[in-house]
Each structure stands twice: as C-alpha cells, then as structure tokens.
Short mmCIF file of N, CA and C in Angstrom, two decimals:
data_model
loop_
_atom_site.label_atom_id
_atom_site.label_comp_id
_atom_site.label_asym_id
_atom_site.label_seq_id
_atom_site.Cartn_x
_atom_site.Cartn_y
_atom_site.Cartn_z
N ALA A 18 -44.13 174.88 5.27
CA ALA A 18 -44.29 176.01 6.18
C ALA A 18 -43.40 175.82 7.41
N ASP A 19 -42.99 176.94 7.97
CA ASP A 19 -42.19 176.96 9.21
C ASP A 19 -42.87 177.95 10.16
N THR A 20 -43.92 177.51 10.82
CA THR A 20 -44.78 178.37 11.64
C THR A 20 -44.00 179.15 12.69
N ASP A 21 -43.03 178.50 13.35
CA ASP A 21 -42.31 179.16 14.45
C ASP A 21 -41.01 179.85 14.01
N GLY A 22 -40.67 179.75 12.72
CA GLY A 22 -39.50 180.44 12.18
C GLY A 22 -38.16 179.95 12.71
N ASP A 23 -38.08 178.68 13.07
CA ASP A 23 -36.83 178.14 13.62
C ASP A 23 -35.93 177.49 12.58
N GLY A 24 -36.33 177.52 11.33
CA GLY A 24 -35.50 176.94 10.27
C GLY A 24 -35.83 175.49 9.96
N LEU A 25 -36.84 174.94 10.61
CA LEU A 25 -37.27 173.57 10.34
C LEU A 25 -38.72 173.62 9.85
N SER A 26 -39.00 172.81 8.85
CA SER A 26 -40.39 172.80 8.36
C SER A 26 -41.29 172.17 9.42
N ASP A 27 -42.53 172.59 9.44
CA ASP A 27 -43.49 172.04 10.40
C ASP A 27 -43.57 170.52 10.27
N GLY A 28 -43.55 170.03 9.04
CA GLY A 28 -43.61 168.59 8.81
C GLY A 28 -42.42 167.86 9.43
N ASP A 29 -41.21 168.40 9.23
CA ASP A 29 -40.02 167.78 9.82
C ASP A 29 -40.06 167.85 11.35
N GLU A 30 -40.56 168.97 11.88
CA GLU A 30 -40.64 169.09 13.33
C GLU A 30 -41.55 168.00 13.90
N ILE A 31 -42.68 167.79 13.28
CA ILE A 31 -43.65 166.81 13.79
C ILE A 31 -43.20 165.38 13.54
N LYS A 32 -42.84 165.07 12.30
CA LYS A 32 -42.56 163.69 11.91
C LYS A 32 -41.13 163.24 12.23
N LYS A 33 -40.17 164.08 11.96
CA LYS A 33 -38.77 163.67 12.05
C LYS A 33 -38.14 163.98 13.41
N HIS A 34 -38.33 165.18 13.90
CA HIS A 34 -37.62 165.62 15.10
C HIS A 34 -38.44 165.56 16.38
N LYS A 35 -39.78 165.42 16.23
CA LYS A 35 -40.69 165.38 17.38
C LYS A 35 -40.66 166.66 18.20
N THR A 36 -40.34 167.78 17.57
CA THR A 36 -40.32 169.08 18.24
C THR A 36 -41.65 169.80 18.00
N ASP A 37 -41.85 170.89 18.68
CA ASP A 37 -43.10 171.64 18.60
C ASP A 37 -43.01 172.66 17.45
N PRO A 38 -43.82 172.51 16.42
CA PRO A 38 -43.77 173.42 15.27
C PRO A 38 -44.27 174.84 15.59
N ASN A 39 -44.84 175.01 16.77
CA ASN A 39 -45.32 176.33 17.19
C ASN A 39 -44.39 177.00 18.20
N GLU A 40 -43.28 176.33 18.53
CA GLU A 40 -42.32 176.84 19.52
C GLU A 40 -40.92 176.74 18.91
N ALA A 41 -40.29 177.88 18.67
CA ALA A 41 -38.97 177.89 18.03
C ALA A 41 -37.90 177.18 18.85
N ASP A 42 -38.06 177.16 20.17
CA ASP A 42 -37.10 176.54 21.08
C ASP A 42 -37.86 175.57 21.98
N THR A 43 -38.10 174.37 21.48
CA THR A 43 -38.94 173.39 22.17
C THR A 43 -38.45 173.10 23.59
N ASP A 44 -37.15 172.95 23.80
CA ASP A 44 -36.64 172.59 25.13
C ASP A 44 -36.32 173.80 26.01
N GLY A 45 -36.46 175.02 25.47
CA GLY A 45 -36.27 176.22 26.26
C GLY A 45 -34.85 176.50 26.71
N ASP A 46 -33.88 176.03 25.95
CA ASP A 46 -32.48 176.20 26.35
C ASP A 46 -31.81 177.43 25.76
N GLY A 47 -32.55 178.21 25.00
CA GLY A 47 -31.97 179.42 24.41
C GLY A 47 -31.45 179.24 23.00
N LEU A 48 -31.61 178.05 22.44
CA LEU A 48 -31.21 177.78 21.05
C LEU A 48 -32.45 177.33 20.28
N SER A 49 -32.59 177.84 19.07
CA SER A 49 -33.74 177.40 18.28
C SER A 49 -33.57 175.94 17.90
N ASP A 50 -34.70 175.28 17.68
CA ASP A 50 -34.66 173.87 17.28
C ASP A 50 -33.83 173.69 16.02
N GLY A 51 -33.99 174.60 15.08
CA GLY A 51 -33.23 174.51 13.83
C GLY A 51 -31.73 174.62 14.06
N ASP A 52 -31.31 175.56 14.91
CA ASP A 52 -29.88 175.68 15.21
C ASP A 52 -29.35 174.45 15.94
N GLU A 53 -30.15 173.91 16.84
CA GLU A 53 -29.70 172.71 17.55
C GLU A 53 -29.44 171.56 16.59
N ILE A 54 -30.33 171.38 15.64
CA ILE A 54 -30.21 170.26 14.70
C ILE A 54 -29.19 170.56 13.61
N ASN A 55 -29.26 171.72 12.99
CA ASN A 55 -28.44 172.01 11.82
C ASN A 55 -27.07 172.63 12.11
N LYS A 56 -26.90 173.24 13.25
CA LYS A 56 -25.67 173.98 13.52
C LYS A 56 -24.86 173.38 14.68
N HIS A 57 -25.52 173.02 15.77
CA HIS A 57 -24.80 172.62 16.98
C HIS A 57 -24.81 171.12 17.26
N ASN A 58 -25.61 170.37 16.52
CA ASN A 58 -25.72 168.93 16.71
C ASN A 58 -26.11 168.56 18.15
N THR A 59 -27.03 169.34 18.73
CA THR A 59 -27.55 169.06 20.06
C THR A 59 -28.99 168.58 19.95
N ASP A 60 -29.52 168.09 21.02
CA ASP A 60 -30.87 167.54 21.05
C ASP A 60 -31.87 168.65 21.35
N PRO A 61 -32.76 168.97 20.41
CA PRO A 61 -33.73 170.04 20.63
C PRO A 61 -34.81 169.68 21.66
N LEU A 62 -34.76 168.45 22.16
CA LEU A 62 -35.72 168.01 23.17
C LEU A 62 -35.09 167.94 24.57
N ALA A 63 -33.80 168.22 24.66
CA ALA A 63 -33.10 168.18 25.95
C ALA A 63 -32.34 169.49 26.12
N ASP A 64 -32.62 170.20 27.19
CA ASP A 64 -31.99 171.52 27.37
C ASP A 64 -30.52 171.45 27.74
N ASP A 65 -30.02 170.28 28.14
CA ASP A 65 -28.62 170.10 28.52
C ASP A 65 -28.13 168.77 27.94
N ALA A 66 -27.72 168.80 26.68
CA ALA A 66 -27.39 167.58 25.94
C ALA A 66 -26.33 166.72 26.63
N ASP A 67 -25.34 167.34 27.27
CA ASP A 67 -24.27 166.56 27.89
C ASP A 67 -24.45 166.37 29.40
N ALA A 68 -25.56 166.84 29.93
CA ALA A 68 -25.92 166.66 31.35
C ALA A 68 -24.84 167.16 32.31
N ASP A 69 -24.24 168.30 31.97
CA ASP A 69 -23.18 168.86 32.82
C ASP A 69 -23.65 169.97 33.74
N GLY A 70 -24.93 170.28 33.69
CA GLY A 70 -25.46 171.32 34.56
C GLY A 70 -25.57 172.69 33.93
N LEU A 71 -25.15 172.82 32.69
CA LEU A 71 -25.30 174.08 31.95
C LEU A 71 -26.21 173.82 30.75
N SER A 72 -27.13 174.72 30.49
CA SER A 72 -27.99 174.54 29.33
C SER A 72 -27.15 174.67 28.06
N ASP A 73 -27.63 174.05 26.99
CA ASP A 73 -26.92 174.13 25.71
C ASP A 73 -26.76 175.58 25.28
N GLY A 74 -27.79 176.37 25.48
CA GLY A 74 -27.71 177.79 25.12
C GLY A 74 -26.64 178.53 25.90
N ASP A 75 -26.57 178.29 27.21
CA ASP A 75 -25.53 178.93 28.03
C ASP A 75 -24.14 178.47 27.61
N GLU A 76 -24.00 177.19 27.30
CA GLU A 76 -22.69 176.68 26.88
C GLU A 76 -22.22 177.38 25.61
N ILE A 77 -23.10 177.51 24.65
CA ILE A 77 -22.72 178.10 23.36
C ILE A 77 -22.62 179.62 23.44
N ASN A 78 -23.61 180.27 24.02
CA ASN A 78 -23.69 181.73 23.98
C ASN A 78 -22.93 182.44 25.09
N THR A 79 -22.80 181.84 26.25
CA THR A 79 -22.17 182.51 27.38
C THR A 79 -20.76 182.01 27.68
N HIS A 80 -20.63 180.69 27.81
CA HIS A 80 -19.36 180.11 28.27
C HIS A 80 -18.46 179.62 27.15
N LYS A 81 -19.01 179.50 25.94
CA LYS A 81 -18.26 179.04 24.76
C LYS A 81 -17.72 177.62 24.93
N THR A 82 -18.41 176.82 25.75
CA THR A 82 -18.03 175.43 25.96
C THR A 82 -18.77 174.54 24.98
N ASP A 83 -18.40 173.28 24.92
CA ASP A 83 -18.99 172.32 24.00
C ASP A 83 -20.24 171.70 24.65
N PRO A 84 -21.42 171.95 24.09
CA PRO A 84 -22.64 171.42 24.70
C PRO A 84 -22.79 169.91 24.58
N ASN A 85 -21.91 169.28 23.83
CA ASN A 85 -21.94 167.83 23.68
C ASN A 85 -20.85 167.13 24.48
N GLU A 86 -20.07 167.90 25.23
CA GLU A 86 -18.96 167.36 26.02
C GLU A 86 -19.09 167.91 27.44
N ALA A 87 -19.35 167.04 28.40
CA ALA A 87 -19.58 167.47 29.79
C ALA A 87 -18.37 168.17 30.39
N ASP A 88 -17.17 167.80 29.95
CA ASP A 88 -15.93 168.40 30.47
C ASP A 88 -15.11 168.91 29.29
N THR A 89 -15.43 170.10 28.84
CA THR A 89 -14.83 170.65 27.62
C THR A 89 -13.31 170.66 27.67
N ASP A 90 -12.71 171.04 28.81
CA ASP A 90 -11.25 171.16 28.88
C ASP A 90 -10.55 169.89 29.36
N GLY A 91 -11.31 168.84 29.68
CA GLY A 91 -10.72 167.55 30.03
C GLY A 91 -9.97 167.51 31.35
N ASP A 92 -10.35 168.36 32.31
CA ASP A 92 -9.63 168.40 33.58
C ASP A 92 -10.27 167.55 34.68
N GLY A 93 -11.33 166.84 34.35
CA GLY A 93 -11.96 165.98 35.34
C GLY A 93 -13.13 166.63 36.07
N LEU A 94 -13.44 167.88 35.75
CA LEU A 94 -14.57 168.58 36.35
C LEU A 94 -15.57 168.90 35.24
N SER A 95 -16.85 168.72 35.51
CA SER A 95 -17.84 169.07 34.49
C SER A 95 -17.85 170.58 34.29
N ASP A 96 -18.25 170.99 33.11
CA ASP A 96 -18.34 172.43 32.82
C ASP A 96 -19.25 173.12 33.82
N GLY A 97 -20.35 172.49 34.16
CA GLY A 97 -21.28 173.07 35.12
C GLY A 97 -20.65 173.27 36.49
N ASP A 98 -19.91 172.26 36.97
CA ASP A 98 -19.24 172.40 38.27
C ASP A 98 -18.17 173.48 38.23
N GLU A 99 -17.46 173.57 37.12
CA GLU A 99 -16.42 174.61 37.01
C GLU A 99 -17.04 176.00 37.12
N VAL A 100 -18.13 176.22 36.41
CA VAL A 100 -18.77 177.53 36.38
C VAL A 100 -19.51 177.84 37.68
N LYS A 101 -20.31 176.89 38.16
CA LYS A 101 -21.20 177.15 39.28
C LYS A 101 -20.60 176.89 40.66
N LYS A 102 -19.74 175.88 40.76
CA LYS A 102 -19.26 175.47 42.07
C LYS A 102 -17.83 175.93 42.37
N HIS A 103 -16.93 175.73 41.42
CA HIS A 103 -15.51 175.98 41.67
C HIS A 103 -15.01 177.33 41.16
N LYS A 104 -15.81 177.97 40.30
CA LYS A 104 -15.44 179.27 39.71
C LYS A 104 -14.12 179.20 38.94
N THR A 105 -13.92 178.08 38.25
CA THR A 105 -12.74 177.89 37.41
C THR A 105 -13.15 178.07 35.95
N ASP A 106 -12.18 178.08 35.07
CA ASP A 106 -12.42 178.30 33.65
C ASP A 106 -12.68 176.95 32.96
N PRO A 107 -13.88 176.72 32.45
CA PRO A 107 -14.18 175.43 31.82
C PRO A 107 -13.49 175.24 30.47
N LEU A 108 -12.78 176.26 30.02
CA LEU A 108 -12.03 176.16 28.76
C LEU A 108 -10.53 175.97 29.00
N GLN A 109 -10.11 175.99 30.23
CA GLN A 109 -8.68 175.89 30.56
C GLN A 109 -8.53 174.84 31.67
N SER A 110 -7.81 173.76 31.41
CA SER A 110 -7.71 172.67 32.38
C SER A 110 -6.97 173.06 33.65
N ASP A 111 -6.12 174.08 33.57
CA ASP A 111 -5.38 174.57 34.74
C ASP A 111 -5.65 176.07 34.88
N SER A 112 -6.76 176.40 35.51
CA SER A 112 -7.24 177.78 35.55
C SER A 112 -6.25 178.75 36.17
N ASP A 113 -5.45 178.29 37.14
CA ASP A 113 -4.52 179.20 37.81
C ASP A 113 -3.08 179.06 37.30
N ASN A 114 -2.88 178.24 36.26
CA ASN A 114 -1.57 178.08 35.61
C ASN A 114 -0.45 177.69 36.58
N ASP A 115 -0.75 176.79 37.53
CA ASP A 115 0.29 176.37 38.47
C ASP A 115 0.85 174.99 38.16
N GLY A 116 0.42 174.41 37.03
CA GLY A 116 0.95 173.10 36.64
C GLY A 116 0.09 171.93 37.09
N PHE A 117 -0.99 172.19 37.83
CA PHE A 117 -1.90 171.14 38.28
C PHE A 117 -3.28 171.42 37.71
N SER A 118 -3.91 170.39 37.13
CA SER A 118 -5.23 170.60 36.56
C SER A 118 -6.24 170.96 37.64
N ASP A 119 -7.30 171.62 37.25
CA ASP A 119 -8.35 172.00 38.20
C ASP A 119 -8.91 170.78 38.91
N GLY A 120 -9.10 169.70 38.19
CA GLY A 120 -9.63 168.48 38.81
C GLY A 120 -8.72 167.92 39.88
N VAL A 121 -7.42 167.91 39.60
CA VAL A 121 -6.45 167.42 40.59
C VAL A 121 -6.49 168.31 41.83
N GLU A 122 -6.54 169.61 41.63
CA GLU A 122 -6.56 170.52 42.77
C GLU A 122 -7.84 170.37 43.60
N VAL A 123 -8.97 170.23 42.94
CA VAL A 123 -10.22 170.05 43.67
C VAL A 123 -10.15 168.74 44.47
N ASP A 124 -9.66 167.67 43.85
CA ASP A 124 -9.52 166.39 44.55
C ASP A 124 -8.57 166.50 45.74
N ALA A 125 -7.54 167.32 45.58
CA ALA A 125 -6.54 167.48 46.65
C ALA A 125 -6.99 168.47 47.72
N GLY A 126 -8.06 169.18 47.46
CA GLY A 126 -8.55 170.15 48.42
C GLY A 126 -7.81 171.48 48.40
N THR A 127 -7.07 171.74 47.32
CA THR A 127 -6.38 173.02 47.20
C THR A 127 -7.19 173.97 46.33
N ASP A 128 -6.85 175.22 46.33
CA ASP A 128 -7.59 176.26 45.61
C ASP A 128 -7.16 176.28 44.15
N SER A 129 -8.06 175.83 43.29
CA SER A 129 -7.74 175.75 41.85
C SER A 129 -7.80 177.10 41.16
N THR A 130 -8.07 178.17 41.90
CA THR A 130 -8.07 179.51 41.31
C THR A 130 -6.88 180.34 41.79
N SER A 131 -6.00 179.74 42.60
CA SER A 131 -4.84 180.47 43.13
C SER A 131 -3.56 179.71 42.81
N SER A 132 -2.64 180.36 42.11
CA SER A 132 -1.39 179.69 41.74
C SER A 132 -0.48 179.45 42.95
N THR A 133 -0.77 180.08 44.08
CA THR A 133 0.05 179.84 45.28
C THR A 133 -0.48 178.67 46.10
N SER A 134 -1.63 178.15 45.75
CA SER A 134 -2.21 177.00 46.43
C SER A 134 -2.21 175.84 45.45
N ASN A 135 -1.32 174.89 45.66
CA ASN A 135 -1.31 173.75 44.75
C ASN A 135 -0.96 172.47 45.49
N PRO A 136 -1.33 171.33 44.92
CA PRO A 136 -1.12 170.05 45.59
C PRO A 136 0.33 169.62 45.69
N GLY A 137 1.25 170.39 45.12
CA GLY A 137 2.67 170.06 45.22
C GLY A 137 3.27 170.54 46.54
N VAL A 138 2.51 171.26 47.32
CA VAL A 138 2.99 171.75 48.61
C VAL A 138 2.64 170.75 49.70
N ASP A 139 3.21 170.93 50.86
CA ASP A 139 2.93 170.09 52.03
C ASP A 139 2.32 170.98 53.10
N THR A 140 1.02 171.20 53.01
CA THR A 140 0.32 172.15 53.87
C THR A 140 0.53 171.87 55.36
N ASP A 141 0.49 170.59 55.75
CA ASP A 141 0.61 170.26 57.17
C ASP A 141 2.03 169.89 57.61
N ALA A 142 3.01 170.03 56.72
CA ALA A 142 4.43 169.80 57.03
C ALA A 142 4.70 168.42 57.63
N ASP A 143 4.04 167.40 57.08
CA ASP A 143 4.27 166.04 57.58
C ASP A 143 5.19 165.22 56.69
N GLY A 144 5.74 165.84 55.66
CA GLY A 144 6.65 165.12 54.77
C GLY A 144 5.98 164.52 53.55
N LEU A 145 4.69 164.76 53.38
CA LEU A 145 3.96 164.27 52.21
C LEU A 145 3.31 165.46 51.51
N THR A 146 3.43 165.52 50.20
CA THR A 146 2.77 166.59 49.47
C THR A 146 1.26 166.39 49.57
N ASP A 147 0.53 167.46 49.43
CA ASP A 147 -0.94 167.39 49.51
C ASP A 147 -1.51 166.43 48.49
N ILE A 148 -0.93 166.40 47.29
CA ILE A 148 -1.44 165.49 46.26
C ILE A 148 -1.20 164.04 46.65
N LYS A 149 -0.06 163.73 47.23
CA LYS A 149 0.20 162.35 47.69
C LYS A 149 -0.78 161.98 48.79
N GLU A 150 -1.05 162.94 49.70
CA GLU A 150 -1.97 162.65 50.80
C GLU A 150 -3.37 162.36 50.29
N THR A 151 -3.88 163.19 49.40
CA THR A 151 -5.27 163.05 48.98
C THR A 151 -5.48 161.94 47.96
N VAL A 152 -4.59 161.82 47.01
CA VAL A 152 -4.80 160.86 45.93
C VAL A 152 -4.24 159.48 46.27
N GLU A 153 -3.02 159.42 46.76
CA GLU A 153 -2.35 158.15 46.97
C GLU A 153 -2.66 157.51 48.33
N HIS A 154 -2.58 158.30 49.39
CA HIS A 154 -2.70 157.74 50.74
C HIS A 154 -4.05 157.97 51.41
N LYS A 155 -4.87 158.84 50.82
CA LYS A 155 -6.21 159.16 51.35
C LYS A 155 -6.13 159.72 52.78
N THR A 156 -5.09 160.51 53.06
CA THR A 156 -4.95 161.17 54.35
C THR A 156 -5.34 162.64 54.23
N ASN A 157 -5.42 163.31 55.35
CA ASN A 157 -5.84 164.71 55.39
C ASN A 157 -4.63 165.63 55.20
N PRO A 158 -4.57 166.40 54.11
CA PRO A 158 -3.41 167.26 53.86
C PRO A 158 -3.32 168.45 54.81
N ASN A 159 -4.35 168.64 55.62
CA ASN A 159 -4.35 169.74 56.59
C ASN A 159 -4.11 169.26 58.01
N GLU A 160 -3.86 167.98 58.19
CA GLU A 160 -3.66 167.38 59.50
C GLU A 160 -2.42 166.48 59.44
N ALA A 161 -1.36 166.85 60.15
CA ALA A 161 -0.10 166.10 60.09
C ALA A 161 -0.26 164.66 60.57
N ASP A 162 -1.18 164.41 61.46
CA ASP A 162 -1.41 163.07 62.02
C ASP A 162 -2.88 162.71 61.83
N THR A 163 -3.21 162.21 60.64
CA THR A 163 -4.59 161.95 60.27
C THR A 163 -5.30 161.04 61.26
N ASP A 164 -4.65 159.98 61.72
CA ASP A 164 -5.32 159.02 62.60
C ASP A 164 -5.16 159.34 64.09
N GLY A 165 -4.42 160.40 64.42
CA GLY A 165 -4.30 160.84 65.81
C GLY A 165 -3.54 159.89 66.72
N ASP A 166 -2.61 159.12 66.17
CA ASP A 166 -1.88 158.15 67.00
C ASP A 166 -0.53 158.66 67.51
N GLY A 167 -0.24 159.93 67.23
CA GLY A 167 1.01 160.51 67.71
C GLY A 167 2.16 160.44 66.72
N LEU A 168 1.96 159.78 65.60
CA LEU A 168 2.97 159.71 64.54
C LEU A 168 2.44 160.48 63.34
N ASN A 169 3.27 161.38 62.77
CA ASN A 169 2.76 162.11 61.61
C ASN A 169 2.68 161.18 60.41
N ASP A 170 1.82 161.55 59.47
CA ASP A 170 1.53 160.70 58.31
C ASP A 170 2.78 160.35 57.52
N GLY A 171 3.65 161.32 57.31
CA GLY A 171 4.87 161.06 56.55
C GLY A 171 5.75 160.02 57.22
N ALA A 172 5.91 160.12 58.54
CA ALA A 172 6.72 159.13 59.28
C ALA A 172 6.08 157.75 59.21
N GLU A 173 4.77 157.69 59.32
CA GLU A 173 4.10 156.38 59.25
C GLU A 173 4.34 155.71 57.90
N ILE A 174 4.25 156.48 56.83
CA ILE A 174 4.40 155.90 55.49
C ILE A 174 5.87 155.65 55.15
N ASN A 175 6.72 156.62 55.37
CA ASN A 175 8.11 156.53 54.91
C ASN A 175 9.06 155.82 55.88
N LYS A 176 8.78 155.83 57.16
CA LYS A 176 9.71 155.26 58.14
C LYS A 176 9.16 153.99 58.79
N HIS A 177 7.97 154.09 59.35
CA HIS A 177 7.41 152.98 60.13
C HIS A 177 6.63 151.97 59.30
N LYS A 178 6.26 152.36 58.09
CA LYS A 178 5.48 151.50 57.19
C LYS A 178 4.15 151.08 57.82
N THR A 179 3.52 152.00 58.53
CA THR A 179 2.22 151.76 59.13
C THR A 179 1.16 152.55 58.38
N ASP A 180 -0.09 152.29 58.68
CA ASP A 180 -1.21 152.93 58.00
C ASP A 180 -1.54 154.26 58.68
N PRO A 181 -1.37 155.38 58.00
CA PRO A 181 -1.65 156.68 58.62
C PRO A 181 -3.13 156.96 58.82
N ASN A 182 -3.98 156.05 58.36
CA ASN A 182 -5.42 156.21 58.55
C ASN A 182 -5.97 155.33 59.66
N GLU A 183 -5.09 154.54 60.27
CA GLU A 183 -5.51 153.62 61.33
C GLU A 183 -4.57 153.78 62.52
N ALA A 184 -5.12 154.17 63.67
CA ALA A 184 -4.29 154.45 64.85
C ALA A 184 -3.53 153.21 65.32
N ASP A 185 -4.13 152.04 65.20
CA ASP A 185 -3.47 150.82 65.67
C ASP A 185 -3.34 149.86 64.50
N THR A 186 -2.34 150.06 63.68
CA THR A 186 -2.17 149.29 62.45
C THR A 186 -2.00 147.79 62.70
N ASP A 187 -1.27 147.43 63.75
CA ASP A 187 -1.00 146.00 63.99
C ASP A 187 -2.02 145.35 64.92
N GLY A 188 -3.00 146.11 65.38
CA GLY A 188 -4.09 145.53 66.16
C GLY A 188 -3.73 145.08 67.56
N ASP A 189 -2.64 145.58 68.12
CA ASP A 189 -2.29 145.15 69.49
C ASP A 189 -2.85 146.11 70.46
#
C-alpha cells in the first residue's frame, strides 16, 4: 500500500527511508518523498539537501538549480545567496557577462549584475585595479589611501614598497 500516494510503499517509507507514510512530502520542501528518492536523489528528510538556503523543491521547480550542489554554476557563491542576496543568476557564473565571475565581483565589492562595474577597473584611481586591491592587497578599492598616511595605495605598493594597510610601516 501507498497511503500518501508518493510512489513509495508504506513499508519502505517506515523501514527503509524513515519517512512518514501518511505525508507525501515528509520534509515539506515541495517534492514528494518518492520523487526525492527515485528521481532527484535528494534526502526526503531534509528540505535543503545541499544547505545552500534554497529548498530542494524551489531549486528544482523554480530556479532549475541542482539541489545536491550548493553552488550550481561554480562561481563561489551559494545558489541561495545568488537568488536571495545578490540577485545574480545561479545558473550562470558571470551573470553580467563582463568576464569576471559573480563570486569574484562580490569579493571585490563590485556590482555583479552590471557589466559596467567590474573588478578590472580602478574605482579610486590609485593605480591598482579593484580586484588587486580586494583579493591581493586587502585594501579598499573605494579609498585611494586605505591607511590614511598620505600615500595612495598604488604608490605604496609599486613605488615605496610599504604596506598600504599600515600608516607607519617601518614603526618609526
């Protein structure tokens, strides 16, 4: 018998899968227990198999993302963050097609939904691209002189060989 009509026998639900034979969708994620086990290879006891912030049902039915892969497009951002926080496409690693992945742009503090905003630019005109500032040097791409010592970050790195994050690099 299949009391809840989810495609799994009551016996298998109780003994094998530990799901509720009276509830077609034990975890409430929008997918029947039978579809989770037989079709999508997801856990019918966990509403978000990959823990990315999107339910398995939303991933399959709404966003068309992989419910078993937290970052379907491999850009360094979880599918949930792309959909809920950054408003980027979880199926496309470079949502704005500017040559920089969404993850790189988010890390660099640039707009990953605008092709005119990318980490290859030098927002503060200090001689360092935004991506170099955020990823390599850990400086502020919106502030030409991150440490406020009167020397811009680019000059400190390229000319003076001082730390652009420390106002008094040599401690004098």
